[in-house]
Coordinates of C-alpha atoms in Angstrom, one line a residue:
Chain A
M23 CA 0.0 0.0 0.0
N24 CA 1.8 3.1 -1.3
A25 CA -1.0 5.7 -0.8
P26 CA 0.0 6.9 2.7
H27 CA 3.4 7.8 1.4
D28 CA 2.3 9.2 -2.0
P29 CA 3.2 13.0 -1.9
S30 CA 0.6 13.7 -4.6
S31 CA -2.2 12.2 -2.4
V32 CA -4.2 14.4 0.0
G33 CA -3.6 11.6 2.5
A34 CA -6.2 10.3 4.9
A35 CA -9.6 12.0 4.3
V36 CA -12.2 12.5 7.0
A37 CA -15.9 12.4 6.0
Q38 CA -17.8 15.1 7.8
K39 CA -21.5 15.9 8.2
A40 CA -23.2 19.3 8.4
Q41 CA -26.7 19.5 9.9
F42 CA -29.3 22.0 8.6
S43 CA -32.5 22.5 10.7
E44 CA -34.1 25.1 8.3
P45 CA -36.6 23.3 6.1
L46 CA -35.7 22.9 2.4
R47 CA -38.4 23.5 0.0
L48 CA -37.9 21.2 -3.0
K49 CA -38.7 22.0 -6.7
G50 CA -41.2 19.1 -6.7
G51 CA -43.3 20.8 -4.0
A52 CA -42.3 18.7 -1.0
T53 CA -40.3 20.1 1.9
L54 CA -37.5 18.4 3.8
P55 CA -38.0 19.4 7.4
A56 CA -34.3 19.1 8.2
F57 CA -31.3 17.5 6.5
E58 CA -27.7 16.5 6.6
I59 CA -25.0 16.8 4.0
A60 CA -21.9 14.6 4.0
Y61 CA -18.8 16.3 2.7
E62 CA -15.0 16.1 2.7
T63 CA -12.5 18.9 2.3
Y64 CA -8.9 19.0 1.2
G65 CA -6.3 21.8 1.5
E66 CA -6.8 25.0 3.4
L67 CA -9.3 27.8 3.0
N68 CA -7.2 31.0 2.6
A69 CA -7.7 34.0 4.9
A70 CA -9.6 35.9 2.2
R71 CA -11.7 32.8 1.5
T72 CA -11.2 33.1 -2.2
N73 CA -9.7 29.7 -3.0
A74 CA -12.6 27.3 -2.5
V75 CA -13.5 24.8 -5.3
L76 CA -16.6 22.7 -5.1
V77 CA -16.5 19.3 -6.7
C78 CA -19.9 17.9 -7.7
H79 CA -20.2 14.1 -8.1
A80 CA -22.1 12.1 -10.7
L81 CA -24.5 9.2 -10.3
N82 CA -22.8 6.6 -8.2
A83 CA -20.0 8.6 -6.5
S84 CA -19.9 10.4 -3.2
H85 CA -18.2 13.2 -1.3
H86 CA -15.1 11.0 -1.1
V87 CA -13.3 12.7 -3.9
A88 CA -9.7 12.2 -3.0
G89 CA -7.4 10.5 -0.6
Y90 CA -8.2 7.4 1.3
Y91 CA -9.7 6.5 4.7
A92 CA -7.3 5.7 7.5
D93 CA -9.2 2.5 8.2
Q94 CA -9.6 1.7 4.5
P95 CA -6.3 2.5 2.8
D96 CA -7.6 1.0 -0.5
N97 CA -10.7 3.2 -0.6
L98 CA -9.4 5.9 -3.0
G99 CA -11.6 8.9 -3.8
W100 CA -13.3 8.8 -7.1
W101 CA -11.4 11.7 -8.6
D102 CA -8.1 11.1 -6.8
N103 CA -6.2 11.4 -10.1
L104 CA -7.3 15.0 -10.4
V105 CA -7.3 16.3 -6.8
G106 CA -4.2 16.5 -4.6
P107 CA -0.9 18.3 -4.1
G108 CA 0.7 18.9 -7.5
K109 CA -2.3 17.5 -9.3
P110 CA -4.4 19.5 -11.8
L111 CA -6.7 20.6 -9.0
D112 CA -3.8 21.4 -6.7
T113 CA -4.7 21.2 -3.0
R114 CA -1.6 23.3 -2.1
R115 CA -3.4 26.2 -3.8
F116 CA -7.1 25.4 -3.5
F117 CA -9.5 24.5 -0.7
V118 CA -11.4 21.6 -2.3
V119 CA -14.9 20.7 -1.1
G120 CA -16.4 17.4 -2.1
S121 CA -20.1 17.5 -1.4
N122 CA -22.6 14.6 -1.4
Y123 CA -26.1 15.4 -2.5
I124 CA -29.4 14.9 -0.7
G125 CA -31.2 11.7 -1.6
S126 CA -27.9 9.9 -1.7
C127 CA -27.1 6.7 0.2
F128 CA -23.6 7.8 1.3
G129 CA -24.3 9.9 4.3
S130 CA -26.5 12.8 3.3
T131 CA -30.2 12.6 4.1
G132 CA -31.8 10.2 1.8
P133 CA -34.5 7.5 1.4
A134 CA -32.7 5.2 3.9
S135 CA -32.6 8.0 6.6
V136 CA -35.2 8.2 9.3
N137 CA -38.3 10.2 8.5
P138 CA -38.9 12.4 11.6
A139 CA -42.6 12.2 11.0
T140 CA -42.8 8.4 11.3
G141 CA -39.6 7.4 13.1
K142 CA -39.0 4.9 10.3
P143 CA -36.9 5.1 7.1
W144 CA -38.3 7.4 4.5
G145 CA -38.3 4.7 1.8
A146 CA -40.7 5.4 -1.0
D147 CA -41.9 8.5 0.8
F148 CA -38.6 10.3 0.3
P149 CA -39.3 13.1 -2.2
V150 CA -38.0 13.2 -5.7
V151 CA -35.1 15.7 -5.7
T152 CA -33.7 17.7 -8.6
V153 CA -30.4 19.2 -9.6
E154 CA -31.7 22.6 -8.4
D155 CA -32.5 21.1 -5.0
W156 CA -29.0 19.8 -4.7
V157 CA -27.5 23.2 -5.5
E158 CA -29.8 24.8 -2.8
A159 CA -28.6 22.3 -0.3
Q160 CA -25.0 22.8 -1.3
A161 CA -25.4 26.5 -1.0
R162 CA -26.3 25.9 2.6
L163 CA -23.2 23.9 3.0
A164 CA -21.2 26.7 1.5
D165 CA -22.7 29.1 4.1
H166 CA -21.8 26.6 6.8
L167 CA -18.2 26.5 5.6
G168 CA -18.0 30.3 5.4
I169 CA -17.6 30.3 1.6
E170 CA -19.4 33.3 0.1
R171 CA -18.0 32.7 -3.4
F172 CA -16.3 29.7 -5.0
A173 CA -13.3 30.2 -7.1
A174 CA -14.7 27.4 -9.2
V175 CA -17.2 24.6 -9.3
I176 CA -16.4 21.5 -11.3
G177 CA -18.2 18.3 -12.2
G178 CA -18.6 15.7 -14.9
S179 CA -21.9 14.2 -16.2
L180 CA -24.5 14.7 -13.5
G181 CA -21.9 16.6 -11.6
A182 CA -21.5 18.9 -14.7
M183 CA -25.3 19.6 -14.5
Q184 CA -24.7 20.8 -10.9
A185 CA -21.7 22.9 -12.0
L186 CA -23.9 24.6 -14.6
Q187 CA -26.9 25.0 -12.3
W188 CA -24.8 26.7 -9.7
T189 CA -24.1 29.5 -12.2
L190 CA -27.8 29.9 -12.7
S191 CA -29.0 29.6 -9.1
Y192 CA -26.2 31.6 -7.6
P193 CA -24.5 33.6 -10.4
E194 CA -22.7 35.8 -7.9
R195 CA -21.2 32.9 -6.0
I196 CA -19.3 31.2 -8.8
R197 CA -16.3 32.7 -10.6
H198 CA -15.5 29.7 -12.8
S199 CA -17.6 26.7 -13.8
I200 CA -15.9 23.7 -15.3
V201 CA -18.5 21.6 -17.0
I202 CA -17.3 18.2 -18.3
A203 CA -19.1 15.6 -20.4
A204 CA -22.3 17.5 -20.0
A205 CA -25.7 18.0 -21.5
A206 CA -28.1 20.8 -21.0
R207 CA -30.9 18.2 -21.1
L208 CA -31.3 14.5 -21.6
T209 CA -32.4 13.2 -25.0
P210 CA -35.4 10.8 -25.2
Q211 CA -32.8 8.1 -25.7
N212 CA -31.0 9.0 -22.4
I213 CA -34.4 9.0 -20.6
A214 CA -35.3 5.7 -22.2
F215 CA -32.1 4.0 -20.7
N216 CA -33.0 5.5 -17.3
E217 CA -36.6 4.2 -17.5
V218 CA -35.4 0.7 -18.3
A219 CA -33.1 0.9 -15.2
R220 CA -36.0 2.1 -13.1
Q221 CA -38.3 -0.6 -14.3
A222 CA -35.7 -3.2 -13.5
I223 CA -35.7 -2.0 -9.9
M224 CA -39.4 -1.4 -9.5
T225 CA -40.4 -4.8 -10.9
D226 CA -38.0 -6.6 -8.6
P227 CA -40.2 -8.5 -6.1
D228 CA -37.9 -7.4 -3.3
F229 CA -38.6 -3.7 -4.0
H230 CA -41.9 -3.7 -2.1
G231 CA -42.9 -0.3 -3.6
G232 CA -39.8 1.2 -2.1
H233 CA -40.5 0.1 1.5
Y234 CA -38.0 -2.7 1.6
Y235 CA -35.7 -1.5 4.5
D236 CA -37.8 -3.0 7.3
K237 CA -38.4 -6.2 5.3
G238 CA -34.7 -7.2 5.5
V239 CA -34.4 -7.5 1.7
V240 CA -32.8 -5.4 -1.1
P241 CA -33.9 -5.4 -4.7
V242 CA -30.6 -6.7 -5.8
R243 CA -31.7 -8.1 -9.1
G244 CA -33.2 -4.9 -10.2
L245 CA -30.1 -2.9 -9.1
R246 CA -27.8 -5.3 -10.9
I247 CA -29.6 -4.9 -14.2
A248 CA -29.9 -1.1 -13.8
R249 CA -26.2 -0.9 -13.3
M250 CA -25.4 -3.2 -16.2
I251 CA -27.5 -1.0 -18.5
G252 CA -25.7 2.1 -17.1
H253 CA -22.3 0.5 -17.8
I254 CA -23.1 -0.2 -21.4
T255 CA -23.9 3.5 -21.9
Y256 CA -20.8 4.8 -20.1
L257 CA -18.4 2.9 -22.3
S258 CA -17.9 3.5 -26.0
G259 CA -18.3 0.6 -28.4
E260 CA -14.6 1.1 -29.2
A261 CA -13.6 0.9 -25.6
M262 CA -15.6 -2.2 -25.0
A263 CA -14.1 -3.9 -28.1
E264 CA -10.6 -3.0 -26.9
K265 CA -11.2 -4.1 -23.3
F266 CA -13.1 -7.3 -24.0
G267 CA -13.0 -8.2 -27.7
R268 CA -14.9 -11.4 -28.2
L269 CA -12.8 -13.2 -25.7
L270 CA -14.4 -16.3 -24.3
R271 CA -14.1 -16.9 -20.6
R272 CA -13.8 -20.7 -20.9
G273 CA -11.9 -20.7 -24.1
T274 CA -14.7 -22.3 -26.1
P275 CA -18.5 -21.6 -26.3
G276 CA -20.3 -23.4 -23.5
F277 CA -23.6 -23.7 -25.4
D278 CA -25.3 -22.9 -22.1
F279 CA -26.2 -19.7 -20.2
D280 CA -23.2 -19.4 -18.0
I281 CA -20.7 -16.6 -18.8
D282 CA -19.3 -17.0 -22.3
F283 CA -17.9 -13.7 -23.3
E284 CA -15.6 -11.5 -21.1
V285 CA -18.0 -8.6 -21.4
E286 CA -20.7 -10.6 -19.7
S287 CA -18.4 -11.3 -16.9
Y288 CA -17.6 -7.6 -16.6
L289 CA -21.2 -6.6 -16.5
R290 CA -22.2 -9.2 -13.9
Y291 CA -19.2 -8.2 -11.8
Q292 CA -20.2 -4.5 -12.0
G293 CA -23.8 -5.3 -11.3
D294 CA -23.0 -7.5 -8.3
K295 CA -20.5 -4.9 -6.9
F296 CA -23.0 -2.0 -7.3
S297 CA -26.0 -3.8 -5.8
S298 CA -24.0 -4.7 -2.7
Y299 CA -23.5 -1.0 -1.7
F300 CA -26.0 1.2 -3.6
D301 CA -29.5 2.0 -2.5
A302 CA -32.3 1.3 -5.0
N303 CA -34.5 4.2 -3.9
T304 CA -31.5 6.5 -4.4
Y305 CA -30.9 5.2 -7.9
L306 CA -34.5 5.9 -8.8
R307 CA -34.3 9.4 -7.6
I308 CA -31.0 10.2 -9.3
T309 CA -32.2 9.0 -12.6
K310 CA -35.2 11.2 -12.2
A311 CA -33.0 14.2 -11.3
L312 CA -31.1 13.6 -14.6
D313 CA -34.4 13.3 -16.6
Y314 CA -35.9 16.5 -15.2
F315 CA -32.8 18.7 -15.6
D316 CA -33.6 21.2 -18.3
P317 CA -32.8 24.8 -17.5
A318 CA -34.2 25.9 -20.9
A319 CA -37.7 24.4 -20.1
D320 CA -38.8 27.6 -18.3
Y321 CA -37.7 29.7 -21.3
G322 CA -39.7 27.9 -24.0
G323 CA -36.7 25.7 -24.8
N324 CA -34.4 28.7 -25.4
L325 CA -31.1 27.7 -23.8
S326 CA -29.5 31.1 -24.5
A327 CA -32.3 32.8 -22.6
A328 CA -31.9 30.3 -19.8
L329 CA -28.2 30.9 -19.4
A330 CA -28.4 34.7 -19.6
R331 CA -28.3 34.8 -15.8
A332 CA -24.8 33.1 -15.6
K333 CA -21.9 35.3 -14.8
A334 CA -19.1 32.8 -14.4
A335 CA -16.3 32.1 -16.8
F336 CA -16.8 28.6 -18.3
L337 CA -14.6 25.7 -19.4
L338 CA -16.4 22.9 -21.1
V339 CA -14.9 19.6 -22.0
S340 CA -16.4 16.8 -24.0
F341 CA -15.1 13.5 -25.3
K342 CA -15.5 12.3 -28.9
S343 CA -16.3 8.7 -27.9
D344 CA -19.0 9.7 -25.4
W345 CA -22.3 8.7 -26.9
R346 CA -24.3 9.3 -23.8
F347 CA -23.5 13.0 -23.6
P348 CA -21.7 13.4 -27.0
P349 CA -19.9 16.6 -28.1
P350 CA -22.9 18.2 -29.8
R351 CA -24.6 18.4 -26.4
S352 CA -21.7 20.4 -25.1
R353 CA -21.6 22.5 -28.2
E354 CA -25.2 23.5 -27.6
L355 CA -24.1 24.9 -24.2
V356 CA -21.1 26.7 -25.8
R357 CA -23.3 28.3 -28.4
A358 CA -25.8 29.5 -25.7
L359 CA -22.9 30.9 -23.6
L360 CA -21.5 32.6 -26.7
D361 CA -24.9 34.1 -27.4
N362 CA -24.6 35.6 -23.9
R363 CA -21.1 36.8 -24.5
R364 CA -19.8 34.7 -21.6
I365 CA -16.1 33.9 -21.2
V366 CA -15.9 30.3 -22.4
S367 CA -13.4 27.8 -23.6
Y368 CA -14.3 24.4 -25.0
L369 CA -12.2 21.3 -25.5
E370 CA -13.2 18.3 -27.5
I371 CA -10.9 15.5 -26.5
D372 CA -10.4 12.6 -28.9
A373 CA -10.2 10.0 -26.0
P374 CA -11.6 6.5 -26.4
G375 CA -13.1 6.0 -22.9
G376 CA -16.7 7.0 -23.7
H377 CA -18.7 8.9 -21.1
D378 CA -16.4 7.6 -18.3
A379 CA -13.5 9.3 -20.0
F380 CA -14.1 12.2 -17.6
L381 CA -12.8 10.0 -14.8
L382 CA -9.7 8.9 -16.6
E383 CA -6.3 10.5 -16.8
D384 CA -6.0 11.5 -20.5
P385 CA -2.9 13.8 -20.5
R386 CA -4.6 16.4 -22.9
Y387 CA -7.6 16.6 -20.6
H388 CA -5.6 16.8 -17.3
K389 CA -3.0 19.3 -18.7
A390 CA -5.8 21.6 -19.8
L391 CA -7.5 21.4 -16.4
A392 CA -4.1 22.1 -14.7
A393 CA -3.5 25.1 -17.0
Y394 CA -7.1 26.4 -16.4
F395 CA -6.9 26.1 -12.6
G396 CA -3.4 27.6 -12.7
N397 CA -4.8 30.8 -14.4
I398 CA -7.6 31.2 -11.7
E399 CA -6.6 34.2 -9.6
L400 CA -7.0 33.9 -5.9
Chain B
M1 CA 3.8 39.2 -25.2
R2 CA 4.2 42.3 -27.4
A3 CA 3.0 42.8 -30.9
A4 CA 6.7 43.1 -31.9
H5 CA 7.0 39.4 -31.1
L6 CA 4.2 38.3 -33.3
R7 CA 4.5 36.7 -36.8
P8 CA 4.7 39.7 -39.2
D9 CA 1.2 39.0 -40.7
L10 CA -0.2 38.8 -37.2
A11 CA 1.4 42.1 -36.3
A12 CA -0.1 43.7 -39.3
I13 CA -3.5 42.2 -38.4
A14 CA -3.2 43.5 -34.9
Q15 CA -2.8 47.0 -36.2
W16 CA -6.1 46.7 -38.1
V17 CA -8.2 45.7 -35.2
A18 CA -10.0 48.6 -33.5
P19 CA -9.7 49.0 -29.7
Q20 CA -12.3 47.0 -27.8
A21 CA -13.4 45.2 -31.0
R22 CA -14.9 41.8 -30.5
V23 CA -12.6 39.4 -32.3
L24 CA -12.9 35.8 -33.5
D25 CA -9.6 34.3 -34.5
L26 CA -10.0 31.2 -36.7
G27 CA -7.1 28.8 -36.6
C28 CA -5.7 30.8 -33.6
G29 CA -2.7 28.6 -32.9
D30 CA -1.4 29.2 -29.4
G31 CA -3.5 32.3 -29.0
S32 CA -0.7 34.9 -29.3
L33 CA -2.7 37.3 -31.4
L34 CA -5.7 37.2 -29.1
R35 CA -3.5 37.7 -26.1
T36 CA -1.8 40.7 -27.7
L37 CA -5.2 42.1 -28.8
W38 CA -6.5 41.8 -25.3
Q39 CA -3.4 43.2 -23.6
E40 CA -2.8 46.1 -26.1
R41 CA -6.2 47.0 -27.4
Q42 CA -8.6 45.5 -24.8
A43 CA -10.2 43.6 -27.7
P44 CA -11.9 40.6 -26.2
G45 CA -11.9 37.5 -28.3
Y46 CA -12.3 33.9 -28.9
G47 CA -10.0 31.5 -30.8
V48 CA -11.0 28.5 -32.8
E49 CA -8.4 25.8 -33.0
I50 CA -8.5 22.1 -33.8
D51 CA -4.9 21.0 -32.8
D52 CA -4.7 19.6 -29.3
A53 CA -1.3 21.1 -28.4
A54 CA -2.3 24.5 -29.7
V55 CA -5.6 24.4 -27.7
L56 CA -3.6 23.6 -24.6
D57 CA -1.3 26.5 -25.2
C58 CA -4.4 28.8 -25.5
V59 CA -5.7 27.6 -22.2
D60 CA -2.2 28.2 -20.7
N61 CA -2.2 31.7 -22.3
D62 CA -5.5 32.4 -20.7
V63 CA -7.2 32.9 -24.1
N64 CA -10.7 31.8 -24.8
V65 CA -10.4 28.8 -27.2
L66 CA -13.0 26.6 -28.8
Q67 CA -11.9 23.3 -30.2
V68 CA -14.1 22.8 -33.2
D69 CA -13.5 22.0 -36.8
L70 CA -13.7 25.0 -39.1
E71 CA -14.7 22.8 -42.0
S72 CA -18.1 22.3 -40.3
G73 CA -18.6 26.0 -40.4
L74 CA -19.2 28.6 -37.7
S75 CA -22.5 27.3 -36.3
L76 CA -21.5 28.1 -32.8
F77 CA -21.6 31.8 -33.7
G78 CA -24.7 33.9 -34.3
D79 CA -25.0 36.4 -37.2
H80 CA -22.9 39.6 -36.9
T81 CA -21.7 38.7 -33.4
F82 CA -18.1 39.8 -34.0
D83 CA -16.6 43.1 -35.1
C84 CA -13.7 41.3 -36.7
V85 CA -13.2 37.7 -37.9
I86 CA -9.5 36.7 -38.5
L87 CA -8.3 33.8 -40.6
S88 CA -4.5 34.0 -40.5
E89 CA -2.4 31.6 -42.7
T90 CA -5.2 29.1 -42.5
L91 CA -7.2 29.8 -45.7
Q92 CA -4.9 27.5 -47.7
T93 CA -5.7 24.5 -45.4
I94 CA -9.4 24.8 -45.8
H95 CA -11.3 22.4 -48.1
R96 CA -14.6 24.4 -48.3
T97 CA -13.0 27.8 -48.9
E98 CA -16.1 29.6 -50.3
F99 CA -18.3 28.2 -47.6
L100 CA -16.0 29.4 -44.9
M101 CA -15.6 32.8 -46.5
R102 CA -19.4 33.2 -46.5
E103 CA -19.6 32.0 -42.9
M104 CA -17.0 34.5 -41.8
L105 CA -18.9 37.3 -43.4
R106 CA -22.1 36.1 -41.7
V107 CA -20.7 36.2 -38.2
G108 CA -18.3 39.2 -38.6
R109 CA -18.8 42.8 -39.7
E110 CA -15.2 42.7 -41.0
V111 CA -13.0 39.8 -42.1
I112 CA -9.2 39.8 -42.1
V113 CA -7.5 37.0 -44.1
S114 CA -3.8 36.3 -44.5
F115 CA -2.2 33.5 -46.6
P116 CA 1.1 32.5 -48.2
N117 CA 1.2 34.0 -51.7
F118 CA 1.7 31.2 -54.2
G119 CA 2.5 33.9 -56.8
H120 CA 5.8 34.8 -55.2
W121 CA 8.7 34.4 -57.7
S122 CA 10.4 31.6 -55.8
A123 CA 7.2 29.5 -56.0
R124 CA 6.9 30.3 -59.7
L125 CA 10.5 29.4 -60.3
Q126 CA 10.2 26.1 -58.5
V127 CA 7.1 25.1 -60.4
L128 CA 8.9 26.2 -63.6
A129 CA 11.7 23.9 -62.6
G130 CA 9.2 21.1 -62.3
R131 CA 8.8 20.9 -58.6
M132 CA 6.3 21.8 -55.9
P133 CA 7.5 24.9 -54.1
V134 CA 9.1 24.6 -50.6
S135 CA 10.0 27.9 -48.9
Q136 CA 9.9 29.7 -45.6
T137 CA 6.2 30.5 -46.0
L138 CA 5.5 27.2 -47.7
P139 CA 7.6 24.9 -45.5
Y140 CA 6.1 21.6 -46.4
E141 CA 6.9 18.8 -48.9
W142 CA 4.0 18.0 -51.1
Y143 CA 3.3 14.7 -49.4
E144 CA 3.1 16.1 -45.9
T145 CA 1.5 19.5 -46.4
P146 CA -1.7 20.4 -44.6
N147 CA -2.3 22.9 -47.4
V148 CA -4.9 22.0 -50.0
H149 CA -5.9 25.3 -51.6
H150 CA -3.0 27.5 -52.7
C151 CA -3.7 30.8 -54.3
T152 CA -2.0 34.0 -55.4
T153 CA -3.1 37.5 -54.5
V154 CA -4.8 37.8 -58.0
D155 CA -6.7 34.5 -57.4
F156 CA -7.9 35.7 -54.0
E157 CA -9.1 39.0 -55.4
D158 CA -11.0 37.1 -58.1
L159 CA -12.7 35.0 -55.4
C160 CA -13.6 38.2 -53.5
R161 CA -15.2 39.6 -56.6
R162 CA -17.2 36.4 -57.2
L163 CA -18.4 36.4 -53.6
H164 CA -19.2 40.1 -53.7
V165 CA -16.6 40.8 -51.0
R166 CA -15.3 44.3 -50.8
I167 CA -11.5 44.6 -50.2
R168 CA -10.9 47.5 -47.8
E169 CA -7.2 47.2 -47.3
R170 CA -4.4 45.0 -48.6
L171 CA -0.9 44.5 -47.3
V172 CA 1.6 42.3 -49.0
L173 CA 4.7 41.3 -47.1
H174 CA 8.1 39.6 -47.7
E175 CA 10.3 38.7 -44.8
G176 CA 8.1 40.9 -42.6
K177 CA 8.5 44.0 -44.8
P178 CA 5.7 45.6 -46.9
V179 CA 6.0 45.0 -50.7
T180 CA 4.3 47.6 -52.9
W181 CA 6.1 47.1 -56.2
L182 CA 4.9 43.9 -58.1
P183 CA 3.4 42.5 -54.9
N184 CA 2.1 39.3 -56.5
L185 CA 5.6 38.5 -57.6
L186 CA 7.7 39.8 -54.7
G187 CA 5.4 39.3 -51.7
S188 CA 5.3 36.0 -49.9
V189 CA 2.5 36.7 -47.5
A190 CA -0.7 38.6 -48.3
V191 CA -3.1 40.2 -45.7
Y192 CA -6.5 41.5 -46.6
R193 CA -9.2 43.4 -44.7
C194 CA -12.6 42.8 -46.3
T195 CA -16.3 43.5 -45.7
A196 CA -19.5 42.1 -47.3
G197 CA -20.6 43.8 -50.5

């Protein structure tokens, strides 16, 4: 285990929780009477409080962005390759905040938390939350940490939606927004994949309409299939071909329904792993948050009008092999920002990793992020 | 970075850009021109560049850069959104020349184009000797050149007439110095400032 001695690691991270007793009114109409947000921080907030960077996570990740846990040295943060001393998001210069979102199953208030009204887990009664709601909750966290204005907010995929929404909900509080592998709204095809995932979960006999916590069961089968579908869309066809080819697990076809091809083994492994730690009610809500996100909806579909409020400088990055949120989706955002004469740069990286490329360490991508962060004045 | 350190055609272009003009630099390379325009004329701008290394240099230079392919047009940009659209030493690499010229005139009030002049005597001489020209302004061998559409100053002016483009100013250079006598023969780089109709 090298991590504890790795000078480019933030070292042992400590997950923290902030409690908020002021009710949070949600976009869907419901109100959360009180809530908690799990978060981690790396680096030091400077005296002028001008060096804070908020990292927003995507579907299955958490506030554990970088480093490891003292009692789990192998549990590396999901963006550890980006965040640390000397890394593109350099914690010697920036105070980095990794925030979990409400509805999550990793520590923030979510469906598995206790509903104060009943004394039992919320389960199916936990409200559907949106990207806007997450930003509201994170704004409270920022207040709690004494951060009036972030030097930058950064996120990929669903995290990118939050990075964008921050500039719309709180234009004055964001100086730079780094929006990676993003879309201003999901396509019907994206929504269709999400619906198949939800149906897999909701038709699992162990789902019990979302009230499975007190039944001692978990809709594992549904979660597995939901995750398998997700993984197919995160990888490019090219990346899958390179990673698995048509390799046969047993060397020859089995003429049965055990694992033949390597890709089947991979999907089953990912499905098993995911269903062992992720909560089905959270998964349903996150896919809904994705589906509903559409800042242009209130402006008759006019994205330029929707982004007129933004004041931040933007960096957008897309990946050519990403077919879930492909480059044209990012270009729509660039066009809308240009219409508003915003400061914007846009990189289109020819990396093979598909949607998941935003988590990988392509040198063009990471060098550009390092250069961009390097030019942010503190 | 001072204008003096710019490539000669870029230095000439920089002089033509009005203070505070909104600039779009197509094929902006490392963003030197945009950076100079910002520092010396407070002209805010965006660059378009396809090359990964150049794009990274732009980000490093704190210049707004958009990594998109010029061949697919300027669909990111609305009509008449820029005071000045610049295409420096890139025209000769473009496949759809007419299309791009029209696109530039759609998004910009004014267009500045520079290109290596294929009419320069050394190019003519090399063609006469039976070889494709290689020179300081045309540094590539025929089999590795990114250039696909060479032209002379006369050719370019013909195209402008055909597209109803009005030439407002012309500067022909050789080794960084203006050439006024027989420019199509003695100039190796041409710079034009044009507007629609």
